[in-house]
Every structure is written in structure tokens, then in C-alpha cells.
Short mmCIF file of C-alpha atoms in Angstrom, two decimals:
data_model
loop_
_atom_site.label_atom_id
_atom_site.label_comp_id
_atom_site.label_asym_id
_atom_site.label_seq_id
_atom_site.Cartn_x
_atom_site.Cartn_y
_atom_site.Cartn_z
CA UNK F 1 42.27 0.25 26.31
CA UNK F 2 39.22 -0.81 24.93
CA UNK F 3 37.69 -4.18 23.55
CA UNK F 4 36.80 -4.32 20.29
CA UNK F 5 34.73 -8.12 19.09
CA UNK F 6 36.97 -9.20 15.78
CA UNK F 7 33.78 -11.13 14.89
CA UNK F 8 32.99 -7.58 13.03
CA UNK F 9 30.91 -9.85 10.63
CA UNK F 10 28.63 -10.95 12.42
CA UNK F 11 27.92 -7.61 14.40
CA UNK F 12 24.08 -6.41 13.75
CA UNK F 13 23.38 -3.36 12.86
CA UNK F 14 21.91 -0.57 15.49
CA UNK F 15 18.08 -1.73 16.50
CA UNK F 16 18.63 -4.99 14.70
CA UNK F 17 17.04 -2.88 11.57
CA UNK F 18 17.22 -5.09 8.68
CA UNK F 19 18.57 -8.21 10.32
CA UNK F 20 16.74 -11.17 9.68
CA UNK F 21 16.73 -13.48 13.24
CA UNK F 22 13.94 -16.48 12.34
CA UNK F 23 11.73 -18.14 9.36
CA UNK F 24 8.26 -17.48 9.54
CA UNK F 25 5.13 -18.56 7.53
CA UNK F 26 3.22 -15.85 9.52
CA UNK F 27 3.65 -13.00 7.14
CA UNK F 28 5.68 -10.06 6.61
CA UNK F 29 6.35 -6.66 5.98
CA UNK F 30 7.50 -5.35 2.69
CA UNK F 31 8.85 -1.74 3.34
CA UNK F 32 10.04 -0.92 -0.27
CA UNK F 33 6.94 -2.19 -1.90
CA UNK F 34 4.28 -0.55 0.61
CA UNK F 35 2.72 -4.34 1.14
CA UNK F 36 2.85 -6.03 4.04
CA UNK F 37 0.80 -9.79 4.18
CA UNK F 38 -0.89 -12.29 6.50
CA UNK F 39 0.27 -15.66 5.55
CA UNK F 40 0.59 -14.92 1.78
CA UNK F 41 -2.67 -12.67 1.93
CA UNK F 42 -2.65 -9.02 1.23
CA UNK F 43 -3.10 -7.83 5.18
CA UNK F 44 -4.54 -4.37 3.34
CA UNK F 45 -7.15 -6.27 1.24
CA UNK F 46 -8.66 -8.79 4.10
CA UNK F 47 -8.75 -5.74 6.16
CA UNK F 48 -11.28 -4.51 3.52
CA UNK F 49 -13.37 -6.90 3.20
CA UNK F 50 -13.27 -9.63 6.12
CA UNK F 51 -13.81 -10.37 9.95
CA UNK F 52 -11.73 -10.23 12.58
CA UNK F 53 -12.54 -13.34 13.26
CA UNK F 54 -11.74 -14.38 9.89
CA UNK F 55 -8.52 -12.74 9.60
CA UNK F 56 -7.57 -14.19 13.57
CA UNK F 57 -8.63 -17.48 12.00
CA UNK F 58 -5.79 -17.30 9.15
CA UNK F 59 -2.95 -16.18 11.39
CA UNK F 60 -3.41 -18.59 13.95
CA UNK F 61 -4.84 -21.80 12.27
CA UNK F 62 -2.85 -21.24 9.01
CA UNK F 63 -5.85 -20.76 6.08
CA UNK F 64 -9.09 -18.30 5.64
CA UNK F 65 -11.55 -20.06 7.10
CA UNK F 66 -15.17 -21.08 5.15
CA UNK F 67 -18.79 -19.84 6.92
CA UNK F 68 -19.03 -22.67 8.71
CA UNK F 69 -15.50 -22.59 10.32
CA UNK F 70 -15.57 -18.67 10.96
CA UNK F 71 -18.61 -19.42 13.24
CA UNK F 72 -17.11 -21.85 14.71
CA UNK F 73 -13.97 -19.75 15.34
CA UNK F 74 -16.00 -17.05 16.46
CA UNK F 75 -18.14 -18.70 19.07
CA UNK F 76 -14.88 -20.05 20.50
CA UNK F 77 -13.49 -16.46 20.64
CA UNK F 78 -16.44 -15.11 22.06
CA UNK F 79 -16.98 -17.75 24.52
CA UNK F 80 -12.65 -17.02 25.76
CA UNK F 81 -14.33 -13.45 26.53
CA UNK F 82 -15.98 -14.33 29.45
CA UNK F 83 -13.83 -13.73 32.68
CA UNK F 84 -14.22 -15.96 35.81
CA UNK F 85 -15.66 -14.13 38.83
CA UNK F 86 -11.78 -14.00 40.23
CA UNK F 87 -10.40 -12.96 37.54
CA UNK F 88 -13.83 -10.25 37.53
CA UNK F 89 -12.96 -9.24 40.88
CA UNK F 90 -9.31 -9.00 40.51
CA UNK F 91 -9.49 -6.46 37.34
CA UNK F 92 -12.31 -4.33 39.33
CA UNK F 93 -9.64 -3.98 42.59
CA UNK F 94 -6.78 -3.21 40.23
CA UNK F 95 -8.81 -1.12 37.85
CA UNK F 96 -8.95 1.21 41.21
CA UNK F 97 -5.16 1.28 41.73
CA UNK F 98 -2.62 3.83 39.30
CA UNK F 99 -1.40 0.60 37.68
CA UNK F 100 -1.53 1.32 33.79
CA UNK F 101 -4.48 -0.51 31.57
CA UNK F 102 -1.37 -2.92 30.55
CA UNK F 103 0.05 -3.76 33.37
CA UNK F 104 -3.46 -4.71 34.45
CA UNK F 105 -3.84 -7.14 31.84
CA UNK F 106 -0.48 -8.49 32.70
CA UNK F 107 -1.49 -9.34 36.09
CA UNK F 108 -5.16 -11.20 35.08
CA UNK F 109 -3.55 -12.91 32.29
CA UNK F 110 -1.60 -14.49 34.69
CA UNK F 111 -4.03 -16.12 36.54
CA UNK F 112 -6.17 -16.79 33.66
CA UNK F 113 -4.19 -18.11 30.96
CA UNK F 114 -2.86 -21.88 31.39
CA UNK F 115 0.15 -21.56 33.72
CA UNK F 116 2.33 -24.38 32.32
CA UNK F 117 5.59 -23.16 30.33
CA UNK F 118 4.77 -23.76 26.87
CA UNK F 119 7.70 -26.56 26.68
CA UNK F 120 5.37 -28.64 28.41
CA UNK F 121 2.13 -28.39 26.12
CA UNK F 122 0.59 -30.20 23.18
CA UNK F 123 0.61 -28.06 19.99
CA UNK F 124 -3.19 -27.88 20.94
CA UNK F 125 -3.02 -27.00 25.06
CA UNK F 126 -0.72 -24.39 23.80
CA UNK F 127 -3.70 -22.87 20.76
CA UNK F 128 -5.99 -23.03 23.99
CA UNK F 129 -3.89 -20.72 26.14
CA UNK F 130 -3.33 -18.53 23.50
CA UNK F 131 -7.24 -18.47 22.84
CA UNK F 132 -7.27 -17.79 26.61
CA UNK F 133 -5.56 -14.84 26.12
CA UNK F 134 -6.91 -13.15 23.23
CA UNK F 135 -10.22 -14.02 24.36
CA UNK F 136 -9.93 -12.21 27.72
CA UNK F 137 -7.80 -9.27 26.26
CA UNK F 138 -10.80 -6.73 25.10
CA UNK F 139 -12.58 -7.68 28.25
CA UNK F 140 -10.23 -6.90 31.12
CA UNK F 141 -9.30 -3.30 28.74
CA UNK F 142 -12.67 -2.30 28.47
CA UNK F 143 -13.55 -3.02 32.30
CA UNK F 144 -10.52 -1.09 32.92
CA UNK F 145 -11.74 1.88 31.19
CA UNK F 146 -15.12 1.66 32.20
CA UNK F 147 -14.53 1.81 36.27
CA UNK F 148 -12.03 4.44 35.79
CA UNK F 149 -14.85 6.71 34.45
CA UNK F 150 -17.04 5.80 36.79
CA UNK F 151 -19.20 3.10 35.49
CA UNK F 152 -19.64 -0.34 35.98
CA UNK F 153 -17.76 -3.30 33.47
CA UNK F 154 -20.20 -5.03 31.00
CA UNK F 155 -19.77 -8.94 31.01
CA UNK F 156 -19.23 -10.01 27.12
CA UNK F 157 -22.48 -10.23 24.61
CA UNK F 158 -21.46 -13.72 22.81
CA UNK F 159 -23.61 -12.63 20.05
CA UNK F 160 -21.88 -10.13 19.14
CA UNK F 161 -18.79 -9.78 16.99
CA UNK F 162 -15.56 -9.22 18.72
CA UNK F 163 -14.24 -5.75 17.53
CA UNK F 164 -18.32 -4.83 18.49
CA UNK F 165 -18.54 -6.79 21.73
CA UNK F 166 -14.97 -4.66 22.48
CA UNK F 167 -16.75 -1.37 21.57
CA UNK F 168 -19.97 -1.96 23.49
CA UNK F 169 -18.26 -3.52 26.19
CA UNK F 170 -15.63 -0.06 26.32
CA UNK F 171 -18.11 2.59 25.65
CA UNK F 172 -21.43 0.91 27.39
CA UNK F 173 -24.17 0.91 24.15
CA UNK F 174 -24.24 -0.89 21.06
CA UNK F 175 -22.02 0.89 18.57
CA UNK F 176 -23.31 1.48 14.96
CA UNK F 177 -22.39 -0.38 12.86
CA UNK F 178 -20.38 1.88 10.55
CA UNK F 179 -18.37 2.43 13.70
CA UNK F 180 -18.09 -1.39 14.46
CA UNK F 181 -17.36 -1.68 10.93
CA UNK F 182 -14.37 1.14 11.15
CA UNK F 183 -12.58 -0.47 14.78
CA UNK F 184 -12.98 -3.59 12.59
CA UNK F 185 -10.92 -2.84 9.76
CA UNK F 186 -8.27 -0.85 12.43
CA UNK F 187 -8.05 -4.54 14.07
CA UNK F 188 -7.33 -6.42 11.08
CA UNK F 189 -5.06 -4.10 9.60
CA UNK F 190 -2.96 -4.03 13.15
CA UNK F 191 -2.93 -7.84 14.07
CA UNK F 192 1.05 -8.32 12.38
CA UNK F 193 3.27 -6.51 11.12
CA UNK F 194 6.25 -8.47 10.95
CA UNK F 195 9.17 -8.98 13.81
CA UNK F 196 8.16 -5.30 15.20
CA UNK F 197 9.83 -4.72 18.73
CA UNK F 198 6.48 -6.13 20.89
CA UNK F 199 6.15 -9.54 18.51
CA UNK F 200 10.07 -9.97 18.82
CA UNK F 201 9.94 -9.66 22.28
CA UNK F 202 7.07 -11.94 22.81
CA UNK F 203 9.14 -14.60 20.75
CA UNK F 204 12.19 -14.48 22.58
CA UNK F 205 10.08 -14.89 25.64
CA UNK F 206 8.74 -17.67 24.17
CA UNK F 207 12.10 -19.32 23.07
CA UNK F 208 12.54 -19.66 26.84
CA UNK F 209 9.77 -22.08 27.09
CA UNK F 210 8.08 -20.41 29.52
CA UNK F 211 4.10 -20.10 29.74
CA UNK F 212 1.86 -18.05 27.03
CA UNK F 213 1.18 -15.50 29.72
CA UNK F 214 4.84 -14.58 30.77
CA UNK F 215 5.57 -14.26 26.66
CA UNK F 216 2.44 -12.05 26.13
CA UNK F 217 3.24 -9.95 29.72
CA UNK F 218 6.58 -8.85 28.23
CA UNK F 219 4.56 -8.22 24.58
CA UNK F 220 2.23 -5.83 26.31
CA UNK F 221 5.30 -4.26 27.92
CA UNK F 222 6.93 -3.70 24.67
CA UNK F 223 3.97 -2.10 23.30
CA UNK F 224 3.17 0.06 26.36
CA UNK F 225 6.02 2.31 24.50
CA UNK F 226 4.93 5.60 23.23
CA UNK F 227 7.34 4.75 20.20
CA UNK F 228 5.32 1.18 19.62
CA UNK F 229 1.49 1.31 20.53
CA UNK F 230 1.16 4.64 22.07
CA UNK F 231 1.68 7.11 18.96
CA UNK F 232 -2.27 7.17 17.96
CA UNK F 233 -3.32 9.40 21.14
CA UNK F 234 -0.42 11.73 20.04
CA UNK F 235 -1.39 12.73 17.04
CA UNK F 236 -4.94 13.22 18.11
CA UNK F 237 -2.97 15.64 20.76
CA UNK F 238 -0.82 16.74 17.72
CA UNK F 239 -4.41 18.04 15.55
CA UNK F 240 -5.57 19.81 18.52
CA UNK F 241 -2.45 21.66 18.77
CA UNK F 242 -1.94 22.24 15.55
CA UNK F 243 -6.10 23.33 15.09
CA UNK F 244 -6.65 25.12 11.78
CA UNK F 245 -4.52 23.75 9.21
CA UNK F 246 -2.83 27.31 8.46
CA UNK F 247 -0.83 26.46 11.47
CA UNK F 248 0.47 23.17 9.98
CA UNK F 249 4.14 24.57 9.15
CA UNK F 250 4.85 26.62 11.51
CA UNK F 251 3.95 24.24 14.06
CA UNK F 252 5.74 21.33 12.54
CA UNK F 253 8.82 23.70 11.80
CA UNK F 254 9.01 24.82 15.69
CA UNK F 255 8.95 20.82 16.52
CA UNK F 256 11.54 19.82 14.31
CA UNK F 257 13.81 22.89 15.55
CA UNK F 258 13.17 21.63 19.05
CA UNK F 259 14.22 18.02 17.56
CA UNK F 260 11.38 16.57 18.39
CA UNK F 261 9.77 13.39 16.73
CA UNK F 262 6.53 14.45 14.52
CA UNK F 263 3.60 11.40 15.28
CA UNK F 264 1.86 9.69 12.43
CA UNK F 265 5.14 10.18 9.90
CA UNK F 266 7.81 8.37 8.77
CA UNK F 267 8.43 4.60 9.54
CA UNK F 268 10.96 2.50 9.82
CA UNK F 269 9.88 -0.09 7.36
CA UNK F 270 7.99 1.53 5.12
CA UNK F 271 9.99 3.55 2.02
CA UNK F 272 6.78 3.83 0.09
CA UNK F 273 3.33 4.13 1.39
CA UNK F 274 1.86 2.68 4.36
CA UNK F 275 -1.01 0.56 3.31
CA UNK F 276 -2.52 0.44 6.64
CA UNK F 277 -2.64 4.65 6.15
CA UNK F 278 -4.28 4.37 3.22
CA UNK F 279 -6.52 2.26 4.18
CA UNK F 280 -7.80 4.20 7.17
CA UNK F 281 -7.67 7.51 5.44
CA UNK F 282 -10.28 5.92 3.01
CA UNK F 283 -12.36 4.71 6.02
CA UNK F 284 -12.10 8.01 7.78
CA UNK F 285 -13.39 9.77 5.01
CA UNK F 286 -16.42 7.32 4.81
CA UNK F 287 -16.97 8.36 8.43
CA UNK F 288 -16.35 12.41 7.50
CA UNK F 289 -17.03 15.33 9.61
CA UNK F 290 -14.87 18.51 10.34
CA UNK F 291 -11.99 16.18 11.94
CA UNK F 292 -11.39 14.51 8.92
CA UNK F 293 -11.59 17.40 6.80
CA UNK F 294 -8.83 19.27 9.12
CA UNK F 295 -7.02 16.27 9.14
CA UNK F 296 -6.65 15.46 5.75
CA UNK F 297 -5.33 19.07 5.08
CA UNK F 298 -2.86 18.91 7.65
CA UNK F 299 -1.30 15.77 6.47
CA UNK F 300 -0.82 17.44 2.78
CA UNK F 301 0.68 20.07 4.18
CA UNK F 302 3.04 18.52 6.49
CA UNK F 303 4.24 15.97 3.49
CA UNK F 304 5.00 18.81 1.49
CA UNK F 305 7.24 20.69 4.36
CA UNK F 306 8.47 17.59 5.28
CA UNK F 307 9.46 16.94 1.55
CA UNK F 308 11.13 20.02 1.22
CA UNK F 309 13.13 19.53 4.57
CA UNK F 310 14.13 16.28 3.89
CA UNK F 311 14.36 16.20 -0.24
CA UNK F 312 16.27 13.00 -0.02
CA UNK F 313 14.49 11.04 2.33
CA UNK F 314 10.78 9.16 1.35
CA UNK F 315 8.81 10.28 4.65
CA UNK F 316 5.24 8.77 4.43
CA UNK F 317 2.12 9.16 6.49
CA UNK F 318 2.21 6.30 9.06
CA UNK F 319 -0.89 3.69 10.14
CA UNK F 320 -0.44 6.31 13.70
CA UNK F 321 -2.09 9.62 12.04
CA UNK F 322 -5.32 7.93 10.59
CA UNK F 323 -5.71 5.49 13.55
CA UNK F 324 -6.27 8.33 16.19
CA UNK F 325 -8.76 9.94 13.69
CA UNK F 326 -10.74 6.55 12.77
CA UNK F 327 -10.82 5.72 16.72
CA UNK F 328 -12.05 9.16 17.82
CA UNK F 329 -14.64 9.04 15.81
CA UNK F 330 -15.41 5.62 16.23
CA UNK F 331 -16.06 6.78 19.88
CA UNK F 332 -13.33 5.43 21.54
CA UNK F 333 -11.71 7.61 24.48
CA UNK F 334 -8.02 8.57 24.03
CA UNK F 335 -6.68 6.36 26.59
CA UNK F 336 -8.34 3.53 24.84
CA UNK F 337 -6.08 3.62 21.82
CA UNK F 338 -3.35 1.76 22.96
CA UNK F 339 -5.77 -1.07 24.64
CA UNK F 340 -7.48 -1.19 21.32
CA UNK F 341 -4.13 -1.74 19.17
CA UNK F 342 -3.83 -4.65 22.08
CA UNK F 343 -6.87 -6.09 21.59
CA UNK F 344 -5.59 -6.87 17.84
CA UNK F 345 -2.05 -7.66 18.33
CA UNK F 346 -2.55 -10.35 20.70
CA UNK F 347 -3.59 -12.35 17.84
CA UNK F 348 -0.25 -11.58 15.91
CA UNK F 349 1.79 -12.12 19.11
CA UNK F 350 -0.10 -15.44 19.57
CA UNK F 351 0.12 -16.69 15.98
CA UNK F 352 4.57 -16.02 16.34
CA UNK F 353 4.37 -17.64 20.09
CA UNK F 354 2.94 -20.78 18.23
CA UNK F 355 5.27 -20.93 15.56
CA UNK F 356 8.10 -20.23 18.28
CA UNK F 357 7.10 -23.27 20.53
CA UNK F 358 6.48 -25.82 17.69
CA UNK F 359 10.00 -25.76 16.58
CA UNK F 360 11.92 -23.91 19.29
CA UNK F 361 15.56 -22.81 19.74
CA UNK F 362 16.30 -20.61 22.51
CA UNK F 363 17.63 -17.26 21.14
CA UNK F 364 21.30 -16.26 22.68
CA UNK F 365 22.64 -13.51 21.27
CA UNK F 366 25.62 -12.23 22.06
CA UNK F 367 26.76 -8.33 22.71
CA UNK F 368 29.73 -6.28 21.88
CA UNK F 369 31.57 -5.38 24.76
CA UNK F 370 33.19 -1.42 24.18
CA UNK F 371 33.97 -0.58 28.03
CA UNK F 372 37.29 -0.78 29.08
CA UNK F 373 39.70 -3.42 30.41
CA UNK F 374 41.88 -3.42 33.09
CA UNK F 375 44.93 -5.36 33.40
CA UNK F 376 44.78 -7.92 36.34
CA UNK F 377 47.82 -8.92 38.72
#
């Protein structure tokens, strides 16, 4: 026979979709409305027209800061950049092994990041690990990247901004600034979004007690995911298969048929449009060029197909099919799309651990057991 839990009322539904697990004053996403916020703040609209630091500053002290305060904050960023000559020398050795760009950060954030399990910090020892963290994040990626194509790792430029420091540091020159400008905006739009599957799981890390870099290791795992943070490279992969828009349905139809999941569409949130999409299709078509031009006739004609397939369903164009574009052009290699959503949702994953630790309760769910029983002696 089987087991069936007569607590039906309290059994979530599949993926936890909809299910609300915590309070938060961090922000959240509002699917129906196509709004999502930072502490009250339009996440869409700060993305337009402020600094990372600025928005980093708001999600992990609480307000917007004034001039004088975002310097502050961003010397203190910039200065959490710099790696010891260890923790140098340990990302160079791995860098050389088949160990993925995340898993390398994993390992130097351990011996970086303030070892003590966050049950056993001040409110402000625990702010200084997570500093530790973010600080160190674009660094360690961007050495990564640059020894596996054969060059040598740039130490940080503290005067510098940190999306730009992150670009120069990953592609070895001094971006221009429209491209600084355009990983900028990608950063602030992608530093939270709500209780997705990586923030979740750095929270109930977190609930534990255990240290900032254990909660942030299982993060990065989370996001490692082609279905979290790895999407971006494959729609790049999808435009270049697809090539001249003429070959937009077919293509799409053949996937579909195969069942196959189409990248950059549809979300699980969002029932109306995605405002980070919007927002980078507006900042990819300040950038322009023949990309842009291909993509942006693609997209129309994979909405309409997929409107037709679907008639029922709202299926949008997700923050995935403009971030690969915006990216690419920015510079940025392929396999430095996933680092760079990292580099930005460490700060969201640090501004939930915070919240987590200052007024913890260990999360215990329970599960619903549907194997069989067998009747003892």
C-alpha cells in the first residue's frame, strides 16, 4: 500500500511555485504586474539611472545612499577586491585544473571570507564577511577567465568602478564606457529577484548558522544550473543557430516538436513583461550593430509563433535573450556570462543571508512520503 500525508493542507505545491516561506524587506518580484523592486525601489528604474555601487548600497545597508556615502561604499567595495597573495596563488593553480569558474570561487571564498558560522557574529562581523565576498567575487572570475585563455590575471584598479574594474580586469583593457555603462545596468538589474532557487538556497544555508562562505558556496551551486544562471550563453548559441531571421519558425517549431525548452522565453514569475527585458532591449539597441538588428527580429517572430502555439498562455521575452546580446557586445566571452550574473547576485544573496542571520529560524520542512510500506513482524 502506499502512504499518503493527511496533512493535505499544508502540502506545497510542485517547485514551491507560489508558496510564500519568509518576510522580507529586501524586495520582491511582482509577476502579474511586470515590476519587480529593491527595497520599495523600482529595481527597473535604479538600473537606469544609478551605480552599482549605489544600488549594492540599498540592498545591503537598507536606503540609497547620498555622494558622500556611495564613495564611501565604493572605496570599501573596491578595496574587498584585492585578493591576498594565497588566495592569488590558489585561484592561478585551480584556474589550471577542469574545475568549473564556480566551483573555483567556492573553494577561494572559503579561505577568504571570515570562517566563523554566522551564529557567532555581530550584525557588523557578519556585513564584513559578506563584503568579503562580494568584493573578491569579480576578481577570482575574471582571473579565472583570463589564465584559461592564456593570459595573465590583472590585480583590481581601486579607481575604477566595480562593473568596469570587472570588465577590465576579465577582458585585459579599459572598456568604454558605453560598454561599462551597459554590464552596469545588466548588474543592477540582476542583483534580486526575489526567493529565486540560488537566493533560497543561500538562505536555508544560512538558517543553519553556518559561515557566509558555506551559504554563498551552495548559492553559486544553485546558479551553476543551466535553468538558473546559465541560459544567457544559450541563446547567444540559439541566434547563431537560428542566423537569418527567416529561419526563426521553423527552427523554433523543430525545437518545440523535439520538446525542447526555447532560451530567453517564458518565466516562471513573470505573466506580463519582464522589465529587466525591456530594459536591456533598450540598452542593446543604444549599443546597435547587425546582432541587435537580427535579434530584435527574431524575438518578434518567435512571440508571434509562440502566441499562436500557445493562444492561452502569456509567454514573454525573458531578462536571458537580451542579456547574451548586451554581454556579447559588451565584449564579454561566452563563458563569462554566468560569472558575470555572479558577480551581481552575490549582492542579493548577501543582502537575504543578512536578513536570515539577524532574526534566524532554522527552516525544517517536511516531505511527503509516496513509496510503499511494508508490514513488519
Amino acid at each position: 500500500m502506499n502512504a499518503v500525508s493527511p496533512l493535505t493542507e499544508n502540502i506545497a505545491p510542485p517547485g514551491l511555485k507560489g508558496l510564500i516561506v519568509a518576510d522580507t524587506e529586501v524586495g520582491s518580484v511582482r509577476g502579474d504586474e511586470g515590476w519587480y523592486h529593491y527595497r520599495g525601489h523600482s529595481a527597473a528604474a535604479l538600473a537606469r539611472s544609478n551605480s552599482f555601487e549605489a544600488v549594492a548600497h540599498l540592498l545591503l545597508n537598507g536606503s540609497l545612499p547620498d555622494p558622500t556615502a556611495e564613495e564611501d561604499f565604493r572605496s570599501e567595495l573596491a578595496a574587498a577586491r584585492r585578493l591576498t597573495p594565497d588566495a592569488a596563488e590558489m585561484v592561478s593553480a585551480l584556474a589550471k585544473t577542469d574545475l568549473p569558474p564556480m566551483s573555483v570561487l567556492r573553494s577561494v571564498l572559503g579561505v577568504v571570507v571570515d570562517p566563523r558560522p554566522t551564529l557567532d557574529l555581530g550584525s557588523d562581523e557578519r556585513r564584513d564577511a559578506v563584503m568579503q565576498a562580494i568584493g573578491i567575487t569579480p576578481t577570482v572570475l575574471a582571473a579565472v577567465n583570463r589564465i584559461r585563455s592564456g593570459a595573465e590575471p590583472l590585480e583590481p584598479d581601486e579607481s575604477l568602478s566595480h562593473s568596469a574594474d570587472y570588465l577590465r580586469m576579465t577582458l585585459g583593457e579599459t572598456p568604454l564606457p558605453e560598454h561599462a555603462r551597459a554590464v552596469e545596468t545588466y548588474l543592477c538589474l540582476t542583483a534580486d529577484h526575489g526567493f529565486n532557487a540560488s537566493t533560497f538556497t543561500a538562505r536555508v544555508i544560512t538558517s543553519t548558522g553556518t559561515d557566509v562562505a558555506g551559504a554563498m558556496g551552495g548559492a553559486l551551486a544553485a546558479l551553476a544550473g543551466p535553468l538558473h544562471g546559465g541560459a544567457p550563453g544559450r541563446v547567444l548559441d540559439m541566434l547563431h543557430a537560428i542566423g537569418h531571421p527567416d529561419n526563426a519558425v521553423p527552427w523554433i517549431a523543430a525545437e518545440l516538436e523535439a520538446g525542447r525548452k526555447i532560451m530567453g522565453f517564458g518565466h516562471a514569475v513573470y505573466r506580463a513583461a519582464d522589465p529587466r527585458s525591456a530594459t536591456l532591449k533598450a540598452v542593446a539597441i543604444e549599443l546597435g550593430g547587425e546582432l541587435v538588428d537580427r535579434a530584435l527580429d527574431i524575438e518578434s517572430r518567435i512571440l508571434a509563433y509562440l502566441a499562436e502555439w500557445k493562444p492561452n498562455a502569456v509567454i514573454v521575452t525573458n531578462v536571458e535573450f537580451y542579456a547574451g546580446v548586451v554581454l556579447h557586445l559588451a565584449g564579454l566571452p561566452q563563458e563569462a556570462f554566468t560569472p558575470t550574473f555572479t558577480t551581481s547576485r552575490v549582492v542579493g544573496w548577501g543582502a537575504h543571508l543578512l536578513e536570515q542571520a539577524a532574526n534566524n529560524k532554522i527552516m525544517r520542512p517536511s516531505a511527503r512520503y509516496t513509496g510503499p510500506l511494508h508490514n513488519s513482524d
